[in-house]
CSV table of C-alpha atoms in Angstrom, one decimal:
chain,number,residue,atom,x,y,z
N,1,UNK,CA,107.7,86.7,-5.8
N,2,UNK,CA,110.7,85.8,-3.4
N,3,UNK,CA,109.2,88.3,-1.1
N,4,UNK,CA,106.0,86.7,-0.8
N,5,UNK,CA,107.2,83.5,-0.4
N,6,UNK,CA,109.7,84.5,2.0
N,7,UNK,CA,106.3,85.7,3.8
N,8,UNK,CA,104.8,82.4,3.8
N,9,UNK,CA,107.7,80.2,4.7
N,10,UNK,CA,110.7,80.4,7.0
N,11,UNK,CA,114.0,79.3,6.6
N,12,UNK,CA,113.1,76.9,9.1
N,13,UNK,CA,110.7,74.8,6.3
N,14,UNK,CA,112.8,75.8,3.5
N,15,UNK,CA,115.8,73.7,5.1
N,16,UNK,CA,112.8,71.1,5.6
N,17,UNK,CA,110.9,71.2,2.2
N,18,UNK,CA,113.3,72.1,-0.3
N,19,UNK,CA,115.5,68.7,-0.2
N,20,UNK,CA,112.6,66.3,-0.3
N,21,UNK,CA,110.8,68.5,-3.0
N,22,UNK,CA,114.0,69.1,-5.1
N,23,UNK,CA,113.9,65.3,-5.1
N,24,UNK,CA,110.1,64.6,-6.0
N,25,UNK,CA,110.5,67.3,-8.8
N,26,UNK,CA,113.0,65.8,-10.4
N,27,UNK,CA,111.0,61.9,-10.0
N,28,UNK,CA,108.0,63.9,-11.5
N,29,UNK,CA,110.2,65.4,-14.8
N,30,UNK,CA,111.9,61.6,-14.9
N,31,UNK,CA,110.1,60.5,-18.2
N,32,UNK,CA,111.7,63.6,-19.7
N,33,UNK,CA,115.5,63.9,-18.1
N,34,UNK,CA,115.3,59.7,-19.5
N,35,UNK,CA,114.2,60.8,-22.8
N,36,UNK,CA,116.7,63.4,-22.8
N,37,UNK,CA,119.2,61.4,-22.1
N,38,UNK,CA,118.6,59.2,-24.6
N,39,UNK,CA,118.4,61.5,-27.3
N,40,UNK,CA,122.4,61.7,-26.1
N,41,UNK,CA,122.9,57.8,-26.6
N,42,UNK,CA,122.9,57.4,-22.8
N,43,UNK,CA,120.9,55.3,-20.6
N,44,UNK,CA,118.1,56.5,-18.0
N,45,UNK,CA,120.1,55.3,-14.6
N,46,UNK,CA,121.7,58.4,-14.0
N,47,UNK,CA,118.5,60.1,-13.4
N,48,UNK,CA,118.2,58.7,-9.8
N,49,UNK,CA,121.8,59.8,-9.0
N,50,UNK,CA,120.6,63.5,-10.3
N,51,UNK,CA,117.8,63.1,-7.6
N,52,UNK,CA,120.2,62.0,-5.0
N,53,UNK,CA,122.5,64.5,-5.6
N,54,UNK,CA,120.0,67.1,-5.9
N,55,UNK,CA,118.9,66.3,-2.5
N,56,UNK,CA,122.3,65.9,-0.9
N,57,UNK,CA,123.8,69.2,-1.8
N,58,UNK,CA,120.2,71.3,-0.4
N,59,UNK,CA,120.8,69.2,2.9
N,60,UNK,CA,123.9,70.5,3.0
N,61,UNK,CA,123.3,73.7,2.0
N,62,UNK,CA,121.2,73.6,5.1
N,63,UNK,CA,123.0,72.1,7.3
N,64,UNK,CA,123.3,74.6,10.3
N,65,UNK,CA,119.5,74.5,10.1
N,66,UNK,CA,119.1,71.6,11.2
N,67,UNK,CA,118.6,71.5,15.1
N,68,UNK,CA,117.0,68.3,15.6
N,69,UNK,CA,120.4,66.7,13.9
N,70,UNK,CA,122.4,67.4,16.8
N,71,UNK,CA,121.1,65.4,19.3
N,72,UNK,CA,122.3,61.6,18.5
N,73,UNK,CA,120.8,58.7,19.7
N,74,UNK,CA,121.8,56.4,22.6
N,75,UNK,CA,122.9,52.9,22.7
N,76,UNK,CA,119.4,51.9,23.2
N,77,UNK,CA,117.7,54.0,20.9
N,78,UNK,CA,119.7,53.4,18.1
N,79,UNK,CA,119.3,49.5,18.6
N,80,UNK,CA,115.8,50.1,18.8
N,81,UNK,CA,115.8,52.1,15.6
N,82,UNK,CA,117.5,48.8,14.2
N,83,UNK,CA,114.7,46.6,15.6
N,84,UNK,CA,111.6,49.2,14.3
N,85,UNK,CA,113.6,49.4,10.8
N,86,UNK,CA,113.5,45.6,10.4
N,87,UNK,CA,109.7,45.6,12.0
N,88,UNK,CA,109.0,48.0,8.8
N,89,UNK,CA,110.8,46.1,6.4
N,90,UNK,CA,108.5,42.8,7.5
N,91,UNK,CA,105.4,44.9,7.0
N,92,UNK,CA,106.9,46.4,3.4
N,93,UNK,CA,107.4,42.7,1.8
N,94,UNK,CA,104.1,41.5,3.3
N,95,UNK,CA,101.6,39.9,0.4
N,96,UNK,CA,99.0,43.1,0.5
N,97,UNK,CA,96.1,42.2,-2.5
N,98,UNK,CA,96.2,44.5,-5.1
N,99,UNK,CA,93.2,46.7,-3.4
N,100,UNK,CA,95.4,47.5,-0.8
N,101,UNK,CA,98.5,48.5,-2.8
N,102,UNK,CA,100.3,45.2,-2.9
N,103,UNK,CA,102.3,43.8,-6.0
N,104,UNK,CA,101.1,41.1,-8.3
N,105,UNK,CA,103.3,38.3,-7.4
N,106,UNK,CA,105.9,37.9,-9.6
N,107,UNK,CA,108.7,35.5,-10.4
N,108,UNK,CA,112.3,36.5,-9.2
N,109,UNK,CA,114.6,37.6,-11.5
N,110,UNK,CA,118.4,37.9,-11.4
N,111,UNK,CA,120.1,40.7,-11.1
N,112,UNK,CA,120.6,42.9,-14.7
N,113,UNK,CA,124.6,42.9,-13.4
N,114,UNK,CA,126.3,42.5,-16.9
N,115,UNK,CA,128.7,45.1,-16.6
N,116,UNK,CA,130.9,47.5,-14.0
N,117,UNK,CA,128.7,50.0,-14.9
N,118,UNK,CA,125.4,48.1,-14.3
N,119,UNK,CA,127.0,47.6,-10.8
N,120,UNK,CA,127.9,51.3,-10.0
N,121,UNK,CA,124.3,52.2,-11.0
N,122,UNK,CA,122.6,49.7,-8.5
N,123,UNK,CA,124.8,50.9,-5.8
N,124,UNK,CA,124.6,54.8,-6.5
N,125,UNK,CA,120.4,53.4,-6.3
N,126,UNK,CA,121.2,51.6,-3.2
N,127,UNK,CA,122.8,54.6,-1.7
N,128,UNK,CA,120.3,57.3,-2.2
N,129,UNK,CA,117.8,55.1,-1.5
N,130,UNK,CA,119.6,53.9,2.0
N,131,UNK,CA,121.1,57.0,3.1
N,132,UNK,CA,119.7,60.3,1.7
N,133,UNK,CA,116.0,59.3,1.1
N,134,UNK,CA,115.6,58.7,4.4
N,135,UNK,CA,116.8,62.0,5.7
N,136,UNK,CA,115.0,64.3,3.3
N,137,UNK,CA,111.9,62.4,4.3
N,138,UNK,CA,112.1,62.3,8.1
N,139,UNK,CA,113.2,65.9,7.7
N,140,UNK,CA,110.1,66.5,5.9
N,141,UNK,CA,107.6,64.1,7.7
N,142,UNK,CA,108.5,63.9,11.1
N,143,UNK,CA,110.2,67.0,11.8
N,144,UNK,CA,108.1,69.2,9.5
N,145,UNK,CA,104.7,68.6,8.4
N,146,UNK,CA,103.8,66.5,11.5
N,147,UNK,CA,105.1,69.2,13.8
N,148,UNK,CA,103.5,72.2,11.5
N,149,UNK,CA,100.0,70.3,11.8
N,150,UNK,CA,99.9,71.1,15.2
N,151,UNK,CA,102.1,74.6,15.2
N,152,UNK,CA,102.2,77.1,12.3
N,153,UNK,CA,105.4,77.6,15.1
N,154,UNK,CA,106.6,74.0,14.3
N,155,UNK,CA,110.3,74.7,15.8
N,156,UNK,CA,108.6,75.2,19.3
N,157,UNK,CA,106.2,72.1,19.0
N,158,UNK,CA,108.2,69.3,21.3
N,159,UNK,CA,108.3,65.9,19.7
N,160,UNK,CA,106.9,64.1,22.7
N,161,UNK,CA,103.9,66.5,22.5
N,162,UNK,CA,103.0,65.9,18.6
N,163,UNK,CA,98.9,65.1,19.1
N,164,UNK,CA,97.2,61.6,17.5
N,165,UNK,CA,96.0,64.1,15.0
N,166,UNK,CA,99.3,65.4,13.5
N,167,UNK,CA,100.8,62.0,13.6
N,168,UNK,CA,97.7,60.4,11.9
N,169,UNK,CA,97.4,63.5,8.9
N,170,UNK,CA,101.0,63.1,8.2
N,171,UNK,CA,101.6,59.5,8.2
N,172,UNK,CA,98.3,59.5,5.5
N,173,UNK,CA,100.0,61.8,3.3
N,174,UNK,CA,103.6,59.7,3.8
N,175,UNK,CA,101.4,56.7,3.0
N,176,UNK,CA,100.2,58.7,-0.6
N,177,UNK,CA,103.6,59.3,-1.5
N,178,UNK,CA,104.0,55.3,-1.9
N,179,UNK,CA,102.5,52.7,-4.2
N,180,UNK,CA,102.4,50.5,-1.5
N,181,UNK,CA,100.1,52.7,0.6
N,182,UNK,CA,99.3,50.4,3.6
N,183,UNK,CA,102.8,49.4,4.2
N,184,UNK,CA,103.7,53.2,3.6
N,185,UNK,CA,100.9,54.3,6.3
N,186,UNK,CA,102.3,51.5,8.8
N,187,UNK,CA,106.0,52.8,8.1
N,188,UNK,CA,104.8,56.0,9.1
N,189,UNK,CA,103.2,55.6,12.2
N,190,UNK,CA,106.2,53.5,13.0
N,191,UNK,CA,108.7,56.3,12.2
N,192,UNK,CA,106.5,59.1,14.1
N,193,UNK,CA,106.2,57.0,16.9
N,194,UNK,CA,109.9,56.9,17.1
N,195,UNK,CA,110.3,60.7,16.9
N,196,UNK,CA,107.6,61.2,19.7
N,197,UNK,CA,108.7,58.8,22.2
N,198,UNK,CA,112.1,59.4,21.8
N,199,UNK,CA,112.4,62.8,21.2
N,200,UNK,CA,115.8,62.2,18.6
N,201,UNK,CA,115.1,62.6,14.8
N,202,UNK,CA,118.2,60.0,14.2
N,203,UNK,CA,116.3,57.5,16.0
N,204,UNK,CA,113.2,57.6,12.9
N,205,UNK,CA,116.3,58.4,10.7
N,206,UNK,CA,118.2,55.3,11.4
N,207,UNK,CA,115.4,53.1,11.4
N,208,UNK,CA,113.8,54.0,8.0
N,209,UNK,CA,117.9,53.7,7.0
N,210,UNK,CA,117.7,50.1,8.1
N,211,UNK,CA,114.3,49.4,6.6
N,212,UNK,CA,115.5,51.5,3.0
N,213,UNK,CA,118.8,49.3,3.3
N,214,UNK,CA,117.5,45.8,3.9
N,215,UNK,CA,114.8,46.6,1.6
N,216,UNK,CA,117.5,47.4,-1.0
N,217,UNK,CA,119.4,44.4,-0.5
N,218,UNK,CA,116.6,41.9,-0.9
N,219,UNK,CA,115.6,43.6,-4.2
N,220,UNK,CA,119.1,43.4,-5.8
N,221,UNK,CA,120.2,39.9,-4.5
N,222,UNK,CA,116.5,38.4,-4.2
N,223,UNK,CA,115.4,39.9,-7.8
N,224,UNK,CA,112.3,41.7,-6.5
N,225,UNK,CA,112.9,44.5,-8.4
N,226,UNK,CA,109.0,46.0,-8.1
N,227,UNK,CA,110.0,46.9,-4.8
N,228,UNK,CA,112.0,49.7,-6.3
């Protein structure tokens, strides 16, 4: 089995694939780790912890694989990364109807904060959320699937010449991976543009940070807690 698999992938898309599908396995089996854990008399939080964790330790298990991660950003690009993260954020919170993935509107609600450990959980949430989610994804995203839809040789596909065809196919599947489709497609597009005109993975990187980060924020201190 490992032989055959090693003859469909490389170690190229492992690197790429196995930290953001370590992480939707274990949000698939979440039900069951939750019920698990409270057969043990413990609560369901540290489940996203086990994600982010999961997903930490593959990316660095990978690390020297990672190419693309060692080119950072300049001044400019990074405060542009900034400006597209908070662009995306805008577009996240907008009032979609319910057809298009939005939220019933609800009521905010203040934050479940009743204890030290209620506030370690929200910020081991924030965390993964902020700063590993959004490198397993643009790992995945940008520098994987939307390269590979043009290039069973992904590694040799240049960023800046990533066709309207890969970016589209790959920011549709992004937007699938989201309740809030719409904003999810937008978000994409947003985050391959980056990549393409830029050419730096930490620019998408840092700008789906910001959005993840900002986002996070406003759910914990605004109460909009269907956001997560």
């Amino acid at each position: 089995m490992t032989a055959q698999l090693d003859s469909w992938f490389t170690r190229h898309e492992y690197a790429r694939i196995y930290p953001f599908a370590g992480f939707i396995l274990l949000l698939a089996v979440e039900p069951w780790l939750a019920a698990g854990l409270g057969w043990l008399g413990i609560g369901p939080e540290p489940t996203y912890l086990l994600r982010t964790v999961c997903a930490l330790l593959l990316l660095l298990y990978f690390r020297r694989d990672y190419r693309e991660l060692c080119i950072a950003p300049s001044f400019n690009q990074a405060l542009m990364a900034l400006l597209a993260g908070w662009l995306v954020f805008v577009l996240w919170i907008a009032p979609y109807p319910s057809w298009l993935g939005g939220h019933e509107v609800s009521h905010a609600m203040a934050m479940p904060m009743q204890s030290g450990a209620d506030i370690f959980w929200l910020i081991c949430r924030w965390s993964g959320s902020a700063l590993v989610v959004p490198v397993i994804e643009e790992l995945f995203w940008r520098s994987y699937v939307m390269r590979r839809l043009d290039s069973a040789d992904f590694m040799s596909v240049l960023p800046a010449k990533v066709t309207a065809y890969a970016i589209t196919v790959s920011s549709v599947l992004f937007a699938m991976e989201h309740q809030l489709w719409l904003a999810g497609l937008l978000a994409g597009l947003v985050y391959a543009w980056l990549y393409r005109r830029f050419q730096v993975l930490w620019v998408s990187i840092l700008a789906h940070v910001t959005t993840n980060a900002v986002l996070g924020l406003w759910v914990v201190y605004g109460g909009h807690w269907q956001y997560w």
